[in-house]
Short mmCIF file of C-alpha atoms (C1' of nucleotides) and ligand atoms in Angstrom, two decimals:
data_model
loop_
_atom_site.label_atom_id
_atom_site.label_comp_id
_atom_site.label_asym_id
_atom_site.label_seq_id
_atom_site.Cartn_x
_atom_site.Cartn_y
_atom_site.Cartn_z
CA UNK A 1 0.00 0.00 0.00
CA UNK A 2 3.03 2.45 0.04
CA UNK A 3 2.47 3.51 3.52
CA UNK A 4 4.36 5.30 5.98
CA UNK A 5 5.43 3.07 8.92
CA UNK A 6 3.36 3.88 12.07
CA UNK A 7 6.50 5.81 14.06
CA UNK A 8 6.82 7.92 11.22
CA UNK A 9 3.68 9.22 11.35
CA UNK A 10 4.01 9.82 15.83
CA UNK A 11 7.53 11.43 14.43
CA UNK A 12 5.47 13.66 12.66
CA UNK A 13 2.73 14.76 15.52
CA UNK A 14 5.11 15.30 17.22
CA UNK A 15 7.27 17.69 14.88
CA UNK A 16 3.70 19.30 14.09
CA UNK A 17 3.53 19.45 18.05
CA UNK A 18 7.06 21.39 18.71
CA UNK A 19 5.94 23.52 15.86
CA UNK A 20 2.96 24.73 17.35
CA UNK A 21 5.46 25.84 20.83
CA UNK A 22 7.33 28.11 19.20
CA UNK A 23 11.02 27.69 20.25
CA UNK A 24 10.31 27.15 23.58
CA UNK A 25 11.78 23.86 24.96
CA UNK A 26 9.27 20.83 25.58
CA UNK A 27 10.03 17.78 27.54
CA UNK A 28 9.60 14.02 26.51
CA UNK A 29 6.85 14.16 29.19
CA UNK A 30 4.94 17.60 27.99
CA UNK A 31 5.17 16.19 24.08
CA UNK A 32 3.61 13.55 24.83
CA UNK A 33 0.86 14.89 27.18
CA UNK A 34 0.15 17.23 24.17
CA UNK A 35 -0.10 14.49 21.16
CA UNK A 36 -1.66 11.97 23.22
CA UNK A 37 1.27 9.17 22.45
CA UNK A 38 2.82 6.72 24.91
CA UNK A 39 5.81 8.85 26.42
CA UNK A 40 8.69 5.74 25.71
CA UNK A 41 7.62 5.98 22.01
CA UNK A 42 8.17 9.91 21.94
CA UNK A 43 11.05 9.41 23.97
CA UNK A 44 12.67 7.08 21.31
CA UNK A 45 11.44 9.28 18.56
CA UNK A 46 12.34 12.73 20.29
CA UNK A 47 16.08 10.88 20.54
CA UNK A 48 15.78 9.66 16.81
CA UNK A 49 15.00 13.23 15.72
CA UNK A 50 17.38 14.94 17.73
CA UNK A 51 20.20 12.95 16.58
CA UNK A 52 19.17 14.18 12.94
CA UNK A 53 19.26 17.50 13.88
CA UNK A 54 16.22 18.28 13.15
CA UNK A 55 15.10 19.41 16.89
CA UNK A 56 17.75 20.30 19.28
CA UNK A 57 17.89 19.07 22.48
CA UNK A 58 19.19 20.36 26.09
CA UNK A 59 20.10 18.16 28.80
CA UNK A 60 19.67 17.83 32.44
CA UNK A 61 16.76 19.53 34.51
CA UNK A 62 14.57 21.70 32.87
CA UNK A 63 16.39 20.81 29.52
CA UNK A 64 13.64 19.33 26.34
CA UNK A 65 13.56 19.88 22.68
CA UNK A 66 12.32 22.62 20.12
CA UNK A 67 12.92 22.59 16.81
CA UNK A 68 16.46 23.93 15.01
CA UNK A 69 14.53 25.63 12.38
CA UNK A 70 11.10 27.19 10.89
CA UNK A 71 8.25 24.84 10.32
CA UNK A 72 8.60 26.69 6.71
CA UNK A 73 11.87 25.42 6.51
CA UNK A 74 11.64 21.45 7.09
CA UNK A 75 10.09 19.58 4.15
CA UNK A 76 8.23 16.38 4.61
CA UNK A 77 11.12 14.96 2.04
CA UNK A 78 12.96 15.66 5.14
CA UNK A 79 11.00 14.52 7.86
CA UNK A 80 10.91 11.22 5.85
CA UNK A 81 14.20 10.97 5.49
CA UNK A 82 14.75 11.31 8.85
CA UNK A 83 12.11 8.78 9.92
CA UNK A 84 12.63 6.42 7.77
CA UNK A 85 15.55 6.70 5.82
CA UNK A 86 15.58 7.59 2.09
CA UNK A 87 12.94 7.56 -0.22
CA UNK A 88 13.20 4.28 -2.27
CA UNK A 89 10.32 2.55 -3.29
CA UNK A 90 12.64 -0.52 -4.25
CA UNK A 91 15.94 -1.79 -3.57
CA UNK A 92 17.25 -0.55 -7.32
CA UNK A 93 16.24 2.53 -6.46
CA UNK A 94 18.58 3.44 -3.51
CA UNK A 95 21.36 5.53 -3.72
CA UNK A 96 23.85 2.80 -3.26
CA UNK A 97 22.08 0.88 -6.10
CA UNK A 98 22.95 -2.37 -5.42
CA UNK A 99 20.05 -5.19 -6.92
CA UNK A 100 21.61 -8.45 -7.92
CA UNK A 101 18.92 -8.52 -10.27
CA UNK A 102 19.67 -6.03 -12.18
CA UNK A 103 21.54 -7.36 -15.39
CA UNK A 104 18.55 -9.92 -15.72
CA UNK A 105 15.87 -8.23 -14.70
CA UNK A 106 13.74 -6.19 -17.57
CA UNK A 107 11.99 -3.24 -15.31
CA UNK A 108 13.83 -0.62 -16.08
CA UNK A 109 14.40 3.02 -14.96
CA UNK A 110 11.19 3.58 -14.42
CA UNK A 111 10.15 3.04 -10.89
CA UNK A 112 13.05 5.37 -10.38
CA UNK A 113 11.41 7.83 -12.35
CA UNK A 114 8.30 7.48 -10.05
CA UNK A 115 10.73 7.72 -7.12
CA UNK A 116 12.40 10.84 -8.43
CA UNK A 117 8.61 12.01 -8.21
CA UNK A 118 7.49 10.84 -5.57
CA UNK A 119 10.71 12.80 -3.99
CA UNK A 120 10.04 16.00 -5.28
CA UNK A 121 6.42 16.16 -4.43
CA UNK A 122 7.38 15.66 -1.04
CA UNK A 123 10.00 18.48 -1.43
CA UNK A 124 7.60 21.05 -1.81
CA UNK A 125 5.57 20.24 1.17
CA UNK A 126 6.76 22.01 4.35
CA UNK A 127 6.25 20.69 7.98
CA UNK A 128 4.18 24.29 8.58
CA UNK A 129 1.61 22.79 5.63
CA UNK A 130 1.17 19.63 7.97
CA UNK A 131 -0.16 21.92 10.42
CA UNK A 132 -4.15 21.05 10.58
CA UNK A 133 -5.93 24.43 9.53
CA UNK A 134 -8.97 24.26 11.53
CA UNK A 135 -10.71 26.90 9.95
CA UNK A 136 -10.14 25.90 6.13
CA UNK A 137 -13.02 23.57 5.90
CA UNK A 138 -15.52 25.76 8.19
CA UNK A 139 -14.65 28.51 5.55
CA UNK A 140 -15.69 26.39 2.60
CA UNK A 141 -18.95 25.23 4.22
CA UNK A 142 -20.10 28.74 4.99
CA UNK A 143 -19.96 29.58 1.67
CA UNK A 144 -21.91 26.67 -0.51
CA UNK A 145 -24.59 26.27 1.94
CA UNK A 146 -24.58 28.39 5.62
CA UNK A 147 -27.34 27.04 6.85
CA UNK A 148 -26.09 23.58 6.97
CA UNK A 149 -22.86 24.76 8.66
CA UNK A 150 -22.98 22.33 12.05
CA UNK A 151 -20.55 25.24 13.58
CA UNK A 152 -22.76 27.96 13.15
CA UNK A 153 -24.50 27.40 16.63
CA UNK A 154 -21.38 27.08 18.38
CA UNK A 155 -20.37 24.19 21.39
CA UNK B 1 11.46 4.43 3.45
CA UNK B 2 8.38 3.55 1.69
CA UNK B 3 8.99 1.45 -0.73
CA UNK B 4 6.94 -1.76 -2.01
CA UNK B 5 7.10 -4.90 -1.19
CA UNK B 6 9.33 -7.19 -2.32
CA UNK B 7 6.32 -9.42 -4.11
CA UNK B 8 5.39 -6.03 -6.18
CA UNK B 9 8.42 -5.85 -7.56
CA UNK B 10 8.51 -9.37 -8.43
CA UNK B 11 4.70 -9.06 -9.90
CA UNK B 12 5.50 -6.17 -12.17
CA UNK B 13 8.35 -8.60 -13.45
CA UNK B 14 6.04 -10.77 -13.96
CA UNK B 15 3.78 -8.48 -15.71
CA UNK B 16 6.76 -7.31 -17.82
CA UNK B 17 7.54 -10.47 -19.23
CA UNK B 18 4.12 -11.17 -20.12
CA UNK B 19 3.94 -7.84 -22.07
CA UNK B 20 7.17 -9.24 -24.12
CA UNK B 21 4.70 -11.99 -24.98
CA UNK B 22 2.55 -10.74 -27.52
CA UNK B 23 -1.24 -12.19 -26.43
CA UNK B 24 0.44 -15.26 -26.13
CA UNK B 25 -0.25 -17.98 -23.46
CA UNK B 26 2.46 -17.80 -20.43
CA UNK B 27 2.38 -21.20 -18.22
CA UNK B 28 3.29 -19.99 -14.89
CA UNK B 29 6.69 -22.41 -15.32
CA UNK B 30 7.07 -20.13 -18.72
CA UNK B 31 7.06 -17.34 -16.95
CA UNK B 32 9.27 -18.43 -13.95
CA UNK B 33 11.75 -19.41 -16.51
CA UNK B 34 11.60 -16.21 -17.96
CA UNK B 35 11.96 -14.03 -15.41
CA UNK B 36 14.26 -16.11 -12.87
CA UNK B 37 12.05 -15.80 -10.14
CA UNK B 38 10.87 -18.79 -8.10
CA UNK B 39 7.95 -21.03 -9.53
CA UNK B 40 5.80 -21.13 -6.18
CA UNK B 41 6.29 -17.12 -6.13
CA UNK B 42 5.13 -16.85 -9.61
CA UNK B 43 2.25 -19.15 -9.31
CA UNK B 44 0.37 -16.91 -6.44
CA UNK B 45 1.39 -13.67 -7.93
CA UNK B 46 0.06 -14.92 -11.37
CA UNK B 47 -3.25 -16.04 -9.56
CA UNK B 48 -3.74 -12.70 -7.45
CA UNK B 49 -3.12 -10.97 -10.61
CA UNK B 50 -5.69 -13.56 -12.68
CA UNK B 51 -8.32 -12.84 -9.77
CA UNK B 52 -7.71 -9.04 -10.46
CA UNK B 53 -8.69 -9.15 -13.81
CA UNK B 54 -5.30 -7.09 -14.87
CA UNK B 55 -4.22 -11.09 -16.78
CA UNK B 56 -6.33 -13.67 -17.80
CA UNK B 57 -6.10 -17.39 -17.73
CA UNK B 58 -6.63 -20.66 -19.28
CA UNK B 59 -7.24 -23.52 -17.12
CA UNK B 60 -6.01 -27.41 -18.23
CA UNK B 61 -3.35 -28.71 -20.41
CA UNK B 62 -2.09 -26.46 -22.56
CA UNK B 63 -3.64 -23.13 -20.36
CA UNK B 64 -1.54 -20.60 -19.26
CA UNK B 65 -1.98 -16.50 -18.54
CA UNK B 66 -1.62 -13.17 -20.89
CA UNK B 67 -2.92 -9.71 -20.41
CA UNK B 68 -5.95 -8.72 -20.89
CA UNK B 69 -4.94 -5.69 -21.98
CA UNK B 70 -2.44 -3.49 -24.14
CA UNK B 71 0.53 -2.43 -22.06
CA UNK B 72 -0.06 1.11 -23.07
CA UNK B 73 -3.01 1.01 -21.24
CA UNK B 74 -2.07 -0.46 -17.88
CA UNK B 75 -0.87 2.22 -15.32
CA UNK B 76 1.24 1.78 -12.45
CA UNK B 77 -1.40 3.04 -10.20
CA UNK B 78 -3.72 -0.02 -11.58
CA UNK B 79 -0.32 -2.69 -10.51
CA UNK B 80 0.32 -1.30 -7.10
CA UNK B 81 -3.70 -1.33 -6.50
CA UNK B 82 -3.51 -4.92 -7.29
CA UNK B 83 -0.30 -6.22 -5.26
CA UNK B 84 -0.41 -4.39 -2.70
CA UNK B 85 -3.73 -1.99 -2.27
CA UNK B 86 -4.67 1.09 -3.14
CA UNK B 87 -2.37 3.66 -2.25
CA UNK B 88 -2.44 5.46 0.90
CA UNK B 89 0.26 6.35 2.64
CA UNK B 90 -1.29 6.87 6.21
CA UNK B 91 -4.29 5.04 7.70
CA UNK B 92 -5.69 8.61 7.32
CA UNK B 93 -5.57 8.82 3.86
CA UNK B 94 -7.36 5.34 2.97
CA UNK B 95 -10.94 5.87 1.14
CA UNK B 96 -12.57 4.25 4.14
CA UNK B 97 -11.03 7.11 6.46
CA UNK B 98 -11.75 5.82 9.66
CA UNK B 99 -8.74 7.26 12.25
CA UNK B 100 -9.65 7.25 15.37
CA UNK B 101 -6.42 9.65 16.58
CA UNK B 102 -8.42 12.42 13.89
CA UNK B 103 -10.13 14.40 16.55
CA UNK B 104 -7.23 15.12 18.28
CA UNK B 105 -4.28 14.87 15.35
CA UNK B 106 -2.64 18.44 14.67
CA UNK B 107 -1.39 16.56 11.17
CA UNK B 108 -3.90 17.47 9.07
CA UNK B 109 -4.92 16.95 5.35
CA UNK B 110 -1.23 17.41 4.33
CA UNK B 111 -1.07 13.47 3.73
CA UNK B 112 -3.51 12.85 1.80
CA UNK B 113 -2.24 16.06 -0.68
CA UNK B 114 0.62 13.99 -0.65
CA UNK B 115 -1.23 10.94 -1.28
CA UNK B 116 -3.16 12.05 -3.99
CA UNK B 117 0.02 13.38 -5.99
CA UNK B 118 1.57 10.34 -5.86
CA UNK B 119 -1.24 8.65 -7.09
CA UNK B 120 -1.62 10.92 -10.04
CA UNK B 121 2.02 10.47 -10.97
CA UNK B 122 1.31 6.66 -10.71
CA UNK B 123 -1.30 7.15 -12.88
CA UNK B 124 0.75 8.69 -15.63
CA UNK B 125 3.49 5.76 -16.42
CA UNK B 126 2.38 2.84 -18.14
CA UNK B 127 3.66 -0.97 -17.97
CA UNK B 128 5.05 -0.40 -21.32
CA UNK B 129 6.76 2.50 -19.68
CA UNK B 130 8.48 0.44 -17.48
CA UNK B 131 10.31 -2.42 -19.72
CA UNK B 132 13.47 -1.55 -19.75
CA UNK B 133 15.01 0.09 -23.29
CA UNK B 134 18.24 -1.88 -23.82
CA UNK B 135 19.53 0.74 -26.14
CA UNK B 136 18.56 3.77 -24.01
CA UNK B 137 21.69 4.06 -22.22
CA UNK B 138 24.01 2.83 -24.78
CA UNK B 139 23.12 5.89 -27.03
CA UNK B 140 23.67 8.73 -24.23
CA UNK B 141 27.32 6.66 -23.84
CA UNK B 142 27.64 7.29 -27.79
CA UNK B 143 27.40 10.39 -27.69
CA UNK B 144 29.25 11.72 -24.91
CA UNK B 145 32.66 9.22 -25.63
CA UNK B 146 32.13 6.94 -28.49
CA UNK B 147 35.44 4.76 -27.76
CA UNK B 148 34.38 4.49 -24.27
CA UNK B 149 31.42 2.30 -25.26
CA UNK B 150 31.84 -0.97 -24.03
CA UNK B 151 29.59 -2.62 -26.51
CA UNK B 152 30.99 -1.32 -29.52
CA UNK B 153 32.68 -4.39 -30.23
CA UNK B 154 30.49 -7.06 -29.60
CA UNK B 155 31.06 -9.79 -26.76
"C1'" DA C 1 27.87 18.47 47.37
"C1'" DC C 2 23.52 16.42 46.61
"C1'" DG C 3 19.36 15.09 44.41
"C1'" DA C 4 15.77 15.72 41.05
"C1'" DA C 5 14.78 16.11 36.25
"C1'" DA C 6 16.18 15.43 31.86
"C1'" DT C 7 18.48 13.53 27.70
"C1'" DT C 8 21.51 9.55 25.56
"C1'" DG C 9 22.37 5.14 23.98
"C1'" DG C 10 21.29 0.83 23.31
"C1'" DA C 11 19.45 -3.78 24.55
"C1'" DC C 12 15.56 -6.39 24.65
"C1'" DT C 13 10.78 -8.45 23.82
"C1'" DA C 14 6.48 -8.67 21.57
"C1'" DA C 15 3.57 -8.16 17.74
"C1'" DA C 16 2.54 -7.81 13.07
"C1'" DA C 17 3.41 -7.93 8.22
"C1'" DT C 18 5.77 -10.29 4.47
"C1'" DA C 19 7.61 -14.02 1.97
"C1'" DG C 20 7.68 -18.36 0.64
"C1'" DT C 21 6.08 -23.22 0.31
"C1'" DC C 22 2.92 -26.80 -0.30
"C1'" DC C 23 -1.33 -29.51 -0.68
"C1'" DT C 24 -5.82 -30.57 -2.69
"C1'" DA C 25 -9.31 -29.66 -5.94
"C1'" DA C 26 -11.13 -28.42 -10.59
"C1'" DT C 27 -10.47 -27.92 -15.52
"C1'" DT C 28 -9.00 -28.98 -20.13
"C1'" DG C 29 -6.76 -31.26 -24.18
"C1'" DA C 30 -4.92 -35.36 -26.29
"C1'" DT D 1 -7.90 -41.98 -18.69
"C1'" DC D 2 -3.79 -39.32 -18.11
"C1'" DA D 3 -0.97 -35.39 -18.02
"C1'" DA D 4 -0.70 -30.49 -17.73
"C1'" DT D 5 -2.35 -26.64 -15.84
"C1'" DT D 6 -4.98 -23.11 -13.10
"C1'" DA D 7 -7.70 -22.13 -8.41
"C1'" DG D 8 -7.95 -21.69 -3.71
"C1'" DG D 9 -6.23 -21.61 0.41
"C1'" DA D 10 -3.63 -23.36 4.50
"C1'" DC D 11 0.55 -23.22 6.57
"C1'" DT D 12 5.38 -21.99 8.21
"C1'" DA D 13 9.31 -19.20 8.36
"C1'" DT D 14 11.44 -14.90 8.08
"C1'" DT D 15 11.85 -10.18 8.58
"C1'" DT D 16 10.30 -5.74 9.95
"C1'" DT D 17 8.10 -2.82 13.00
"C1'" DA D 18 6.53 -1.39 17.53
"C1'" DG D 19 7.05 -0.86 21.99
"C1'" DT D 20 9.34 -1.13 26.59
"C1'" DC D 21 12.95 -0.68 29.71
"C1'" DC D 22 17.46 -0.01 31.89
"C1'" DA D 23 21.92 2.21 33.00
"C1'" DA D 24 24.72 6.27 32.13
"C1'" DT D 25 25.29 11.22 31.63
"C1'" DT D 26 24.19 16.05 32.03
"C1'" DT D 27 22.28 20.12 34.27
"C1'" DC D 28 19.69 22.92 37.47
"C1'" DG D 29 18.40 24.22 42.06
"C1'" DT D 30 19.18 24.07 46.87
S1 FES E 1 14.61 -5.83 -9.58
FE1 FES E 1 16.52 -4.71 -9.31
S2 FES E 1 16.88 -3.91 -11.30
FE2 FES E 1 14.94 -4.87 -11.49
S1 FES E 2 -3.12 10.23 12.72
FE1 FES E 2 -5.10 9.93 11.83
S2 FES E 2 -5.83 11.96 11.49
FE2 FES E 2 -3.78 12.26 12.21
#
DNA sequence: ACGAAATTGGACTAAAATAGTCCTAATTGA
DNA sequence: TCAATTAGGACTATTTTAGTCCAATTTCGT
C-alpha cells in the first residue's frame, strides 16, 4: 500500500507538536501529554530526531527539545528521510544501487522515475503545511450552503 | 522508506515479461523461466493478478496466462492497487477514512495532498513505460565518448 | 555536594506484516 | 484416462516494526 510506517507518522505529531510551541523547549513528558502518544515511544522518537538534527535538544533539569529551524523550513522529504531513511520505493532505487537482479531483470528506470517524483512532491511540502488548519473547511462550508454549517450554533 | 514490497516488484516482473509476450499464453513455469524468479512465487502472484482481472487465464493442459490488456493502457497506479492496495500512505488517507487519533491529530490533510500526488504520478506511467530500453543508455554513452562504449565491439 | 529532572544510547521483547512453500481440488486437451 | 495446468487456500518461516525498559550522563536548584 506504500504507507508510511506507524513511528513515522508519531515522528510527525510530534514535529507538528514542537511547531505549534514556538522555540520554547518541551520535555519528553509535555510532548507527549500534548499528542496523546505513549511517552517511551516519543522518547525514542524525540532521541531519533534529535540525533538528525532536526530538533535540538538540552540536557539535564529543565532541559527538552524545540525545533532547530522554521516549520517553513523542514520539508516532509525531510522529515521522511529522517524517519525512515531515504525515499526508495525498491531496492534498485537506492542511492547505493545495489540489486543483484539487475543485469537480468527487464523493469527498467522507471520506478526510479516514479521515485524521483514521488521525492520532489514531497519536497515542496513544508512541515508548517502539515499543520491542521482548523478553519479551512468551516470557511468552505459557509460559503456553498450556511445554513447547513454544524458550527454555526457554536459548542 | 516507503517502498513496495518485495512481491510487487517481483509481480511487475512478472507483468513485464508477459507484455514481451505478444497475447500469447504464459504457463506460470514459462514465466518463472523467464523471469528467474521462483515457480511457487510466480504461481500466487500470477493467480492474485488472474483474480484481479489485470491477466487472464486458461485452465487445463495447454492453459496458461496473458494480459488482458495493451501495455499502453495499464498504469502503475492499476499494478500497485492490485499487489499491494490502493495507495495510501497513512491510515488517514485510505478511502474508508476511519482514524480514530483524527479528533485530536494536529497533522492534518497534508497526507492525503501527498497521497493524492503520488497517485496521479502513478497514474501517468504505463507498464510499457516500465520495460526496460536496452539501447537507451548505450546511445547517451555514444554520444558523450564513443570509444568508451563498451559494446561497440560485440562480446 | 547532593538530588531531582532530563536527555543519551542501546538492549531487549512482543507483535505484526511479508515471503515463501505446499497440498488438494477443478479444468481442459490429447 | 492421463498429463498439464490453473484455483484456492492453508501453513510456516522470516523479517520488519513497535514498543518497553534499563543504565549512564548532564544540568539545574538548593
Ligand atoms: S529488480 Fe533490481 S533492477 Fe529490477
Ligand atoms: S493520525 Fe489519523 S488523522 Fe492524524
Amino acid at each position: 500500500m506504500l504507507r508510511i510506517s506507524r513511528l513515522t507518522d508519531y515522528g510527525t505529531m510530534i514535529l507538528v507538536h514542537l511547531a505549534g510551541q514556538d522555540a520554547g523547549l518541551c520535555s519528553a513528558s509535555d510532548v507527549a501529554a500534548g499528542t496523546h502518544l505513549a511517552l517511551p515511544t516519543v522518547q525514542k522518537l524525540l532521541k531519533t530526531l534529535a540525533k538528525s538534527g532536526l530538533v535540538g535538544s538540552v540536557r539535564g533539569a529543565d532541559g527538552g527539545y524545540r525545533l532547530t529551524r522554521a516549520p517553513e523550513e523542514i520539508t516532509a522529504a525531510e522529515i521522511l528521510n529522517v524517519l525512515e531513511g531515504p525515499v526508495a520505493i525498491t531496492e534498485c532505487s537506492t542511492e547505493t544501487h545495489q540489486c543483484e537482479l539487475e543485469p537480468l531483470c527487464q523493469v527498467g528506470s522507471a520506478w526510479q522515475k516514479i521515485n524521483r517524483a514521488i521525492r520532489s512532491v514531497m519536497e515542496d511540502i513544508r512541515l508548517s503545511d502539515l499543520r491542521r488548519p482548523p478553519t479551512e473547511f468551516v470557511l468552505k462550508d459557509l460559503r456553498q450552503s450556511p445554513v447547513a454549517n454544524p458550527y454555526s450554533h457554536g459548542s
